[in-house]
Amino acid sequence: MAFDLMKKAVELDSHWSILAIGIPGFLLFFALGLWALRFFGRLEFFKPLDLPILFDRQRRKVYRLVEEVDDKGKPTQRGRVQVIEHDWDDIVAEHGVTTYTTGSSASRQHTLALMVRDKNPGDFTGDVTPDNTPPYVDGFLLGDAKTLSEFTTPRVWEHVRRYMNENGPPLPPGEQLADTTVPVTWWDSLGAVSVFGPGYAKRWRESWGWMLIMHLLAPLMLPLAILMATTNWLSYKTAYPVAWPQEILDKVGPPLTPEQLHPPITNKPRRHRAKRERKA
């Protein structure tokens, strides 16, 4: 629209009002477009590939990597991260729920926040409850809000709590480590955001009905998939890896082996139960 007004404004027979509205309007929309491109580009591109969290139950510490930021929350230098260390005994878990409403529906977003107590709590006494919270000096999110729900959020925290306090397993029984491979080519990104890309023939074999529907909607969905795939690919291409400092690696030791990740499950003896059944 702004471009059409701009074309009319430069015509010889254009009215002065079109000239007065078209040129400023074009420049305004052009400036807004550049600002939006830069703003959202900073949110999506040139970000750390991962900012992991380490739970060290031997020393009862929690380590996390964060970007170095200035007072305004902007990264001081791309690729520079710092380690923040917390005492596990200072961690308090908070299950947050945010409700979003539209004209016809409502949805909830669940978050798991690990808040860090102030070591000088002042006048705080008693147990931690929703109405009685200690002063906090820091906090960070655990898990992805897109995948957490009313049921999985407390389970994630319970797994971490058991690992740190009760010598629980590193992974829940039957679970596997998440796949952290990233798209290498644009074709890989297309497969990650749409029904096209790698695994195309396999998708037809497993759910041909859904594939048929998606191909009927291809005139609408394919341009969007191409745009999403391009953004996905560029975000990974501009992301930079981060690494734990050697001093932290020396503290926590080498990565766990598959046997340590999945310790054998031992059944408790049922001798006492059998005796009680005989008495009954």
PDB file of C-alpha atoms in Angstrom:
ATOM      1  CA  MET A   1       0.000   0.000   0.000  1.00  0.00           C
ATOM      2  CA  ALA A   2       2.752   2.451   0.958  1.00  0.00           C
ATOM      3  CA  PHE A   3       4.671   1.551  -2.199  1.00  0.00           C
ATOM      4  CA  ASP A   4       1.605   2.262  -4.386  1.00  0.00           C
ATOM      5  CA  LEU A   5       1.182   5.638  -2.732  1.00  0.00           C
ATOM      6  CA  MET A   6       4.851   6.322  -3.358  1.00  0.00           C
ATOM      7  CA  LYS A   7       4.461   5.531  -7.083  1.00  0.00           C
ATOM      8  CA  LYS A   8       1.464   7.812  -7.385  1.00  0.00           C
ATOM      9  CA  ALA A   9       3.295  10.575  -5.541  1.00  0.00           C
ATOM     10  CA  VAL A  10       6.056  10.768  -8.129  1.00  0.00           C
ATOM     11  CA  GLU A  11       3.685  10.931 -11.102  1.00  0.00           C
ATOM     12  CA  LEU A  12       3.517  14.296 -12.802  1.00  0.00           C
ATOM     13  CA  ASP A  13      -0.241  14.544 -12.534  1.00  0.00           C
ATOM     14  CA  SER A  14      -0.464  13.516  -8.871  1.00  0.00           C
ATOM     15  CA  HIS A  15      -2.303  15.696  -6.421  1.00  0.00           C
ATOM     16  CA  TRP A  16      -0.309  17.463  -3.743  1.00  0.00           C
ATOM     17  CA  SER A  17      -2.177  15.518  -1.009  1.00  0.00           C
ATOM     18  CA  ILE A  18      -0.931  12.196  -2.424  1.00  0.00           C
ATOM     19  CA  LEU A  19       2.591  13.621  -2.449  1.00  0.00           C
ATOM     20  CA  ALA A  20       2.252  14.786   1.172  1.00  0.00           C
ATOM     21  CA  ILE A  21       0.885  11.441   2.394  1.00  0.00           C
ATOM     22  CA  GLY A  22       2.644   8.961   0.101  1.00  0.00           C
ATOM     23  CA  ILE A  23       6.282   9.889   0.672  1.00  0.00           C
ATOM     24  CA  PRO A  24       6.141  10.185   4.504  1.00  0.00           C
ATOM     25  CA  GLY A  25       3.993   7.058   4.665  1.00  0.00           C
ATOM     26  CA  PHE A  26       6.463   5.070   2.597  1.00  0.00           C
ATOM     27  CA  LEU A  27       9.412   6.257   4.657  1.00  0.00           C
ATOM     28  CA  LEU A  28       7.578   5.500   7.908  1.00  0.00           C
ATOM     29  CA  PHE A  29       6.632   1.944   6.924  1.00  0.00           C
ATOM     30  CA  PHE A  30      10.114   1.353   5.541  1.00  0.00           C
ATOM     31  CA  ALA A  31      11.697   2.484   8.824  1.00  0.00           C
ATOM     32  CA  LEU A  32       9.299   0.353  10.854  1.00  0.00           C
ATOM     33  CA  GLY A  33      10.133  -2.647   8.688  1.00  0.00           C
ATOM     34  CA  LEU A  34      13.863  -2.209   9.215  1.00  0.00           C
ATOM     35  CA  TRP A  35      13.365  -1.777  12.964  1.00  0.00           C
ATOM     36  CA  ALA A  36      11.217  -4.917  13.201  1.00  0.00           C
ATOM     37  CA  LEU A  37      13.749  -6.883  11.149  1.00  0.00           C
ATOM     38  CA  ARG A  38      16.570  -5.832  13.446  1.00  0.00           C
ATOM     39  CA  PHE A  39      14.576  -6.299  16.667  1.00  0.00           C
ATOM     40  CA  PHE A  40      13.239  -9.777  15.913  1.00  0.00           C
ATOM     41  CA  GLY A  41      16.502 -10.760  14.249  1.00  0.00           C
ATOM     42  CA  ARG A  42      18.367 -10.122  17.503  1.00  0.00           C
ATOM     43  CA  LEU A  43      15.865 -12.366  19.305  1.00  0.00           C
ATOM     44  CA  GLU A  44      16.276 -15.233  16.844  1.00  0.00           C
ATOM     45  CA  PHE A  45      19.760 -14.987  15.319  1.00  0.00           C
ATOM     46  CA  PHE A  46      23.290 -14.935  16.753  1.00  0.00           C
ATOM     47  CA  LYS A  47      22.200 -16.632  19.970  1.00  0.00           C
ATOM     48  CA  PRO A  48      23.925 -19.373  22.025  1.00  0.00           C
ATOM     49  CA  LEU A  49      23.213 -22.834  20.688  1.00  0.00           C
ATOM     50  CA  ASP A  50      22.489 -24.007  24.228  1.00  0.00           C
ATOM     51  CA  LEU A  51      22.801 -22.707  27.790  1.00  0.00           C
ATOM     52  CA  PRO A  52      22.887 -25.898  29.863  1.00  0.00           C
ATOM     53  CA  ILE A  53      22.422 -26.399  33.596  1.00  0.00           C
ATOM     54  CA  LEU A  54      24.475 -28.816  35.700  1.00  0.00           C
ATOM     55  CA  PHE A  55      23.209 -30.376  38.937  1.00  0.00           C
ATOM     56  CA  ASP A  56      26.158 -31.544  41.063  1.00  0.00           C
ATOM     57  CA  ARG A  57      24.741 -33.618  43.910  1.00  0.00           C
ATOM     58  CA  GLN A  58      28.181 -34.586  45.252  1.00  0.00           C
ATOM     59  CA  ARG A  59      28.944 -30.951  46.113  1.00  0.00           C
ATOM     60  CA  ARG A  60      25.253 -29.928  46.261  1.00  0.00           C
ATOM     61  CA  LYS A  61      25.773 -27.224  43.691  1.00  0.00           C
ATOM     62  CA  VAL A  62      23.914 -25.985  40.634  1.00  0.00           C
ATOM     63  CA  TYR A  63      25.891 -24.480  37.754  1.00  0.00           C
ATOM     64  CA  ARG A  64      24.399 -22.661  34.795  1.00  0.00           C
ATOM     65  CA  LEU A  65      25.787 -20.825  31.791  1.00  0.00           C
ATOM     66  CA  VAL A  66      24.379 -17.403  30.933  1.00  0.00           C
ATOM     67  CA  GLU A  67      25.259 -14.679  28.487  1.00  0.00           C
ATOM     68  CA  GLU A  68      27.114 -11.695  29.852  1.00  0.00           C
ATOM     69  CA  VAL A  69      24.701  -8.761  29.640  1.00  0.00           C
ATOM     70  CA  ASP A  70      24.856  -5.089  30.517  1.00  0.00           C
ATOM     71  CA  ASP A  71      22.512  -3.103  32.739  1.00  0.00           C
ATOM     72  CA  LYS A  72      19.900  -2.994  29.953  1.00  0.00           C
ATOM     73  CA  GLY A  73      19.939  -6.764  29.490  1.00  0.00           C
ATOM     74  CA  LYS A  74      21.806  -6.696  26.174  1.00  0.00           C
ATOM     75  CA  PRO A  75      24.734  -9.086  25.550  1.00  0.00           C
ATOM     76  CA  THR A  76      28.037  -7.348  26.121  1.00  0.00           C
ATOM     77  CA  GLN A  77      29.795  -9.472  23.514  1.00  0.00           C
ATOM     78  CA  ARG A  78      28.539 -12.263  21.283  1.00  0.00           C
ATOM     79  CA  GLY A  79      29.988 -15.616  22.289  1.00  0.00           C
ATOM     80  CA  ARG A  80      30.949 -14.587  25.821  1.00  0.00           C
ATOM     81  CA  VAL A  81      29.217 -16.508  28.612  1.00  0.00           C
ATOM     82  CA  GLN A  82      29.742 -16.784  32.341  1.00  0.00           C
ATOM     83  CA  VAL A  83      29.132 -19.473  34.933  1.00  0.00           C
ATOM     84  CA  ILE A  84      26.766 -18.797  37.825  1.00  0.00           C
ATOM     85  CA  GLU A  85      26.972 -21.099  40.832  1.00  0.00           C
ATOM     86  CA  HIS A  86      24.187 -21.704  43.364  1.00  0.00           C
ATOM     87  CA  ASP A  87      23.946 -23.802  46.499  1.00  0.00           C
ATOM     88  CA  TRP A  88      21.316 -26.486  46.089  1.00  0.00           C
ATOM     89  CA  ASP A  89      19.991 -25.856  49.590  1.00  0.00           C
ATOM     90  CA  ASP A  90      19.080 -22.306  48.513  1.00  0.00           C
ATOM     91  CA  ILE A  91      16.870 -23.510  45.633  1.00  0.00           C
ATOM     92  CA  VAL A  92      13.089 -23.188  45.931  1.00  0.00           C
ATOM     93  CA  ALA A  93      10.876 -24.505  43.106  1.00  0.00           C
ATOM     94  CA  GLU A  94       7.902 -22.466  41.924  1.00  0.00           C
ATOM     95  CA  HIS A  95       5.251 -23.725  39.522  1.00  0.00           C
ATOM     96  CA  GLY A  96       3.945 -20.732  37.580  1.00  0.00           C
ATOM     97  CA  VAL A  97       0.745 -20.704  35.526  1.00  0.00           C
ATOM     98  CA  THR A  98      -0.196 -17.947  33.094  1.00  0.00           C
ATOM     99  CA  THR A  99      -3.633 -17.926  31.481  1.00  0.00           C
ATOM    100  CA  TYR A 100      -4.085 -16.482  28.003  1.00  0.00           C
ATOM    101  CA  THR A 101      -7.594 -15.752  26.761  1.00  0.00           C
ATOM    102  CA  THR A 102      -9.057 -14.962  23.368  1.00  0.00           C
ATOM    103  CA  GLY A 103     -12.580 -14.212  22.299  1.00  0.00           C
ATOM    104  CA  SER A 104     -13.471 -17.901  22.166  1.00  0.00           C
ATOM    105  CA  SER A 105     -10.918 -19.909  24.158  1.00  0.00           C
ATOM    106  CA  ALA A 106      -8.402 -19.893  26.991  1.00  0.00           C
ATOM    107  CA  SER A 107      -5.029 -21.574  27.324  1.00  0.00           C
ATOM    108  CA  ARG A 108      -2.494 -21.957  30.109  1.00  0.00           C
ATOM    109  CA  GLN A 109       1.284 -21.807  30.005  1.00  0.00           C
ATOM    110  CA  HIS A 110       3.186 -23.620  32.745  1.00  0.00           C
ATOM    111  CA  THR A 111       6.688 -22.738  33.881  1.00  0.00           C
ATOM    112  CA  LEU A 112       9.055 -24.285  36.405  1.00  0.00           C
ATOM    113  CA  ALA A 113      11.184 -21.600  38.051  1.00  0.00           C
ATOM    114  CA  LEU A 114      14.045 -22.420  40.419  1.00  0.00           C
ATOM    115  CA  MET A 115      14.348 -19.449  42.724  1.00  0.00           C
ATOM    116  CA  VAL A 116      17.491 -18.810  44.779  1.00  0.00           C
ATOM    117  CA  ARG A 117      17.048 -17.758  48.406  1.00  0.00           C
ATOM    118  CA  ASP A 118      18.866 -14.855  49.902  1.00  0.00           C
ATOM    119  CA  LYS A 119      21.454 -16.148  52.374  1.00  0.00           C
ATOM    120  CA  ASN A 120      20.458 -13.283  54.648  1.00  0.00           C
ATOM    121  CA  PRO A 121      16.677 -13.818  54.841  1.00  0.00           C
ATOM    122  CA  GLY A 122      16.113 -11.083  57.397  1.00  0.00           C
ATOM    123  CA  ASP A 123      12.845 -11.571  59.272  1.00  0.00           C
ATOM    124  CA  PHE A 124      11.666 -14.552  57.198  1.00  0.00           C
ATOM    125  CA  THR A 125      10.618 -17.541  59.317  1.00  0.00           C
ATOM    126  CA  GLY A 126       8.552 -20.669  58.840  1.00  0.00           C
ATOM    127  CA  ASP A 127       8.068 -22.992  55.909  1.00  0.00           C
ATOM    128  CA  VAL A 128       7.981 -21.817  52.318  1.00  0.00           C
ATOM    129  CA  THR A 129       4.365 -21.557  51.149  1.00  0.00           C
ATOM    130  CA  PRO A 130       2.623 -19.592  48.385  1.00  0.00           C
ATOM    131  CA  ASP A 131       1.759 -16.969  51.009  1.00  0.00           C
ATOM    132  CA  ASN A 132       5.093 -17.092  52.840  1.00  0.00           C
ATOM    133  CA  THR A 133       8.038 -16.828  50.449  1.00  0.00           C
ATOM    134  CA  PRO A 134      11.618 -15.951  51.401  1.00  0.00           C
ATOM    135  CA  PRO A 135      13.538 -13.103  49.746  1.00  0.00           C
ATOM    136  CA  TYR A 136      15.150 -14.222  46.504  1.00  0.00           C
ATOM    137  CA  VAL A 137      18.363 -13.001  44.913  1.00  0.00           C
ATOM    138  CA  ASP A 138      18.118 -14.868  41.614  1.00  0.00           C
ATOM    139  CA  GLY A 139      16.024 -17.303  39.637  1.00  0.00           C
ATOM    140  CA  PHE A 140      15.980 -19.224  36.386  1.00  0.00           C
ATOM    141  CA  LEU A 141      13.619 -21.410  34.367  1.00  0.00           C
ATOM    142  CA  LEU A 142      14.010 -25.160  34.020  1.00  0.00           C
ATOM    143  CA  GLY A 143      12.529 -26.839  30.977  1.00  0.00           C
ATOM    144  CA  ASP A 144      10.648 -25.479  27.995  1.00  0.00           C
ATOM    145  CA  ALA A 145       7.319 -23.793  28.668  1.00  0.00           C
ATOM    146  CA  LYS A 146       6.064 -25.096  25.306  1.00  0.00           C
ATOM    147  CA  THR A 147       6.303 -28.699  26.510  1.00  0.00           C
ATOM    148  CA  LEU A 148       5.467 -28.351  30.210  1.00  0.00           C
ATOM    149  CA  SER A 149       1.919 -28.980  31.383  1.00  0.00           C
ATOM    150  CA  GLU A 150      -0.090 -29.229  34.569  1.00  0.00           C
ATOM    151  CA  PHE A 151       1.046 -32.845  35.016  1.00  0.00           C
ATOM    152  CA  THR A 152       4.623 -32.804  33.698  1.00  0.00           C
ATOM    153  CA  THR A 153       5.818 -29.704  35.574  1.00  0.00           C
ATOM    154  CA  PRO A 154       5.689 -31.262  39.085  1.00  0.00           C
ATOM    155  CA  ARG A 155       7.151 -34.492  37.707  1.00  0.00           C
ATOM    156  CA  VAL A 156      10.176 -32.679  36.290  1.00  0.00           C
ATOM    157  CA  TRP A 157      10.819 -31.045  39.650  1.00  0.00           C
ATOM    158  CA  GLU A 158      10.303 -34.321  41.530  1.00  0.00           C
ATOM    159  CA  HIS A 159      12.857 -36.022  39.304  1.00  0.00           C
ATOM    160  CA  VAL A 160      15.446 -33.291  39.969  1.00  0.00           C
ATOM    161  CA  ARG A 161      14.674 -33.317  43.700  1.00  0.00           C
ATOM    162  CA  ARG A 162      15.107 -37.088  43.950  1.00  0.00           C
ATOM    163  CA  TYR A 163      18.352 -36.924  41.998  1.00  0.00           C
ATOM    164  CA  MET A 164      19.822 -34.309  44.329  1.00  0.00           C
ATOM    165  CA  ASN A 165      18.354 -35.436  47.664  1.00  0.00           C
ATOM    166  CA  GLU A 166      17.710 -39.169  47.394  1.00  0.00           C
ATOM    167  CA  ASN A 167      20.401 -40.410  45.002  1.00  0.00           C
ATOM    168  CA  GLY A 168      17.827 -40.813  42.255  1.00  0.00           C
ATOM    169  CA  PRO A 169      18.685 -41.893  38.696  1.00  0.00           C
ATOM    170  CA  PRO A 170      20.039 -39.303  36.225  1.00  0.00           C
ATOM    171  CA  LEU A 171      17.200 -40.164  33.839  1.00  0.00           C
ATOM    172  CA  PRO A 172      13.708 -41.408  34.668  1.00  0.00           C
ATOM    173  CA  PRO A 173      13.336 -45.158  33.965  1.00  0.00           C
ATOM    174  CA  GLY A 174      12.630 -45.772  30.312  1.00  0.00           C
ATOM    175  CA  GLU A 175      13.589 -42.240  29.213  1.00  0.00           C
ATOM    176  CA  GLN A 176      16.309 -41.418  26.706  1.00  0.00           C
ATOM    177  CA  LEU A 177      18.508 -38.372  26.290  1.00  0.00           C
ATOM    178  CA  ALA A 178      16.947 -35.715  24.102  1.00  0.00           C
ATOM    179  CA  ASP A 179      18.081 -35.549  20.496  1.00  0.00           C
ATOM    180  CA  THR A 180      20.252 -32.428  20.296  1.00  0.00           C
ATOM    181  CA  THR A 181      21.264 -32.738  16.651  1.00  0.00           C
ATOM    182  CA  VAL A 182      20.690 -29.553  14.668  1.00  0.00           C
ATOM    183  CA  PRO A 183      19.779 -29.118  10.993  1.00  0.00           C
ATOM    184  CA  VAL A 184      22.821 -29.087   8.759  1.00  0.00           C
ATOM    185  CA  THR A 185      21.189 -28.141   5.469  1.00  0.00           C
ATOM    186  CA  TRP A 186      18.149 -26.115   4.485  1.00  0.00           C
ATOM    187  CA  TRP A 187      16.486 -29.391   3.465  1.00  0.00           C
ATOM    188  CA  ASP A 188      16.887 -30.643   7.052  1.00  0.00           C
ATOM    189  CA  SER A 189      15.183 -27.497   8.334  1.00  0.00           C
ATOM    190  CA  LEU A 190      12.311 -27.991   5.904  1.00  0.00           C
ATOM    191  CA  GLY A 191      11.804 -31.482   7.327  1.00  0.00           C
ATOM    192  CA  ALA A 192      11.820 -30.085  10.854  1.00  0.00           C
ATOM    193  CA  VAL A 193       8.968 -27.609  10.233  1.00  0.00           C
ATOM    194  CA  SER A 194       6.848 -29.370   7.595  1.00  0.00           C
ATOM    195  CA  VAL A 195       5.885 -32.719   6.080  1.00  0.00           C
ATOM    196  CA  PHE A 196       8.487 -32.241   3.352  1.00  0.00           C
ATOM    197  CA  GLY A 197      12.224 -32.728   3.671  1.00  0.00           C
ATOM    198  CA  PRO A 198      14.073 -35.824   4.969  1.00  0.00           C
ATOM    199  CA  GLY A 199      11.768 -38.742   5.738  1.00  0.00           C
ATOM    200  CA  TYR A 200       9.233 -37.716   3.081  1.00  0.00           C
ATOM    201  CA  ALA A 201       8.608 -41.257   1.821  1.00  0.00           C
ATOM    202  CA  LYS A 202       8.432 -42.618   5.384  1.00  0.00           C
ATOM    203  CA  ARG A 203       5.700 -40.118   6.276  1.00  0.00           C
ATOM    204  CA  TRP A 204       3.639 -41.312   3.322  1.00  0.00           C
ATOM    205  CA  ARG A 205       3.922 -44.902   4.521  1.00  0.00           C
ATOM    206  CA  GLU A 206       3.059 -44.118   8.138  1.00  0.00           C
ATOM    207  CA  SER A 207       0.209 -41.605   7.671  1.00  0.00           C
ATOM    208  CA  TRP A 208      -0.799 -41.237   4.045  1.00  0.00           C
ATOM    209  CA  GLY A 209      -4.106 -39.594   4.965  1.00  0.00           C
ATOM    210  CA  TRP A 210      -2.446 -36.702   6.748  1.00  0.00           C
ATOM    211  CA  MET A 211       0.093 -36.322   3.937  1.00  0.00           C
ATOM    212  CA  LEU A 212      -2.735 -36.178   1.387  1.00  0.00           C
ATOM    213  CA  ILE A 213      -4.449 -33.401   3.335  1.00  0.00           C
ATOM    214  CA  MET A 214      -1.221 -31.422   3.659  1.00  0.00           C
ATOM    215  CA  HIS A 215      -0.566 -31.689  -0.086  1.00  0.00           C
ATOM    216  CA  LEU A 216      -4.074 -30.471  -0.869  1.00  0.00           C
ATOM    217  CA  LEU A 217      -3.291 -27.467   1.343  1.00  0.00           C
ATOM    218  CA  ALA A 218       0.173 -27.037  -0.203  1.00  0.00           C
ATOM    219  CA  PRO A 219      -0.682 -23.750  -1.999  1.00  0.00           C
ATOM    220  CA  LEU A 220      -1.280 -22.246   1.446  1.00  0.00           C
ATOM    221  CA  MET A 221       1.123 -24.227   3.625  1.00  0.00           C
ATOM    222  CA  LEU A 222       4.189 -24.588   1.386  1.00  0.00           C
ATOM    223  CA  PRO A 223       5.103 -20.866   1.194  1.00  0.00           C
ATOM    224  CA  LEU A 224       4.789 -20.647   4.972  1.00  0.00           C
ATOM    225  CA  ALA A 225       6.882 -23.810   5.395  1.00  0.00           C
ATOM    226  CA  ILE A 226       9.597 -22.385   3.121  1.00  0.00           C
ATOM    227  CA  LEU A 227       9.722 -19.177   5.161  1.00  0.00           C
ATOM    228  CA  MET A 228       9.845 -21.093   8.466  1.00  0.00           C
ATOM    229  CA  ALA A 229      12.522 -23.467   7.160  1.00  0.00           C
ATOM    230  CA  THR A 230      14.679 -20.565   6.000  1.00  0.00           C
ATOM    231  CA  THR A 231      14.370 -18.851   9.381  1.00  0.00           C
ATOM    232  CA  ASN A 232      15.089 -22.116  11.194  1.00  0.00           C
ATOM    233  CA  TRP A 233      18.168 -22.791   9.084  1.00  0.00           C
ATOM    234  CA  LEU A 234      19.536 -19.261   9.494  1.00  0.00           C
ATOM    235  CA  SER A 235      18.989 -19.327  13.249  1.00  0.00           C
ATOM    236  CA  TYR A 236      21.123 -22.454  13.575  1.00  0.00           C
ATOM    237  CA  LYS A 237      23.728 -21.192  11.119  1.00  0.00           C
ATOM    238  CA  THR A 238      24.188 -17.987  13.115  1.00  0.00           C
ATOM    239  CA  ALA A 239      24.075 -19.678  16.539  1.00  0.00           C
ATOM    240  CA  TYR A 240      27.356 -20.240  18.337  1.00  0.00           C
ATOM    241  CA  PRO A 241      28.278 -23.157  20.639  1.00  0.00           C
ATOM    242  CA  VAL A 242      29.235 -22.634  24.265  1.00  0.00           C
ATOM    243  CA  ALA A 243      31.445 -24.788  26.459  1.00  0.00           C
ATOM    244  CA  TRP A 244      31.835 -25.260  30.183  1.00  0.00           C
ATOM    245  CA  PRO A 245      35.086 -23.908  31.635  1.00  0.00           C
ATOM    246  CA  GLN A 246      37.628 -26.568  32.415  1.00  0.00           C
ATOM    247  CA  GLU A 247      37.463 -25.844  36.148  1.00  0.00           C
ATOM    248  CA  ILE A 248      33.777 -26.816  36.181  1.00  0.00           C
ATOM    249  CA  LEU A 249      34.456 -29.964  34.159  1.00  0.00           C
ATOM    250  CA  ASP A 250      37.173 -30.911  36.626  1.00  0.00           C
ATOM    251  CA  LYS A 251      34.672 -30.588  39.485  1.00  0.00           C
ATOM    252  CA  VAL A 252      31.796 -32.593  38.029  1.00  0.00           C
ATOM    253  CA  GLY A 253      33.929 -35.204  36.276  1.00  0.00           C
ATOM    254  CA  PRO A 254      33.462 -36.908  32.883  1.00  0.00           C
ATOM    255  CA  PRO A 255      30.060 -37.456  31.241  1.00  0.00           C
ATOM    256  CA  LEU A 256      28.043 -40.385  32.512  1.00  0.00           C
ATOM    257  CA  THR A 257      28.225 -43.673  30.671  1.00  0.00           C
ATOM    258  CA  PRO A 258      25.087 -45.384  29.296  1.00  0.00           C
ATOM    259  CA  GLU A 259      25.221 -47.802  32.241  1.00  0.00           C
ATOM    260  CA  GLN A 260      25.247 -44.897  34.699  1.00  0.00           C
ATOM    261  CA  LEU A 261      22.397 -43.156  32.887  1.00  0.00           C
ATOM    262  CA  HIS A 262      20.268 -46.294  33.076  1.00  0.00           C
ATOM    263  CA  PRO A 263      21.142 -48.161  36.274  1.00  0.00           C
ATOM    264  CA  PRO A 264      19.506 -51.574  36.617  1.00  0.00           C
ATOM    265  CA  ILE A 265      16.216 -51.618  38.500  1.00  0.00           C
ATOM    266  CA  THR A 266      16.365 -53.963  41.442  1.00  0.00           C
ATOM    267  CA  ASN A 267      13.155 -55.384  42.854  1.00  0.00           C
ATOM    268  CA  LYS A 268      12.787 -55.200  46.603  1.00  0.00           C
ATOM    269  CA  PRO A 269      12.485 -58.574  48.373  1.00  0.00           C
ATOM    270  CA  ARG A 270       8.902 -59.573  49.052  1.00  0.00           C
ATOM    271  CA  ARG A 271       9.740 -61.848  51.975  1.00  0.00           C
ATOM    272  CA  HIS A 272       7.890 -59.821  54.602  1.00  0.00           C
ATOM    273  CA  ARG A 273       4.840 -59.469  52.431  1.00  0.00           C
ATOM    274  CA  ALA A 274       4.703 -63.224  51.906  1.00  0.00           C
ATOM    275  CA  LYS A 275       4.858 -63.789  55.676  1.00  0.00           C
ATOM    276  CA  ARG A 276       1.977 -61.404  56.243  1.00  0.00           C
ATOM    277  CA  GLU A 277      -0.061 -63.179  53.583  1.00  0.00           C
ATOM    278  CA  ARG A 278       0.539 -66.528  55.266  1.00  0.00           C
ATOM    279  CA  LYS A 279      -0.561 -65.149  58.617  1.00  0.00           C
ATOM    280  CA  ALA A 280      -3.720 -63.784  57.079  1.00  0.00           C
TER     281      ALA A 280
END
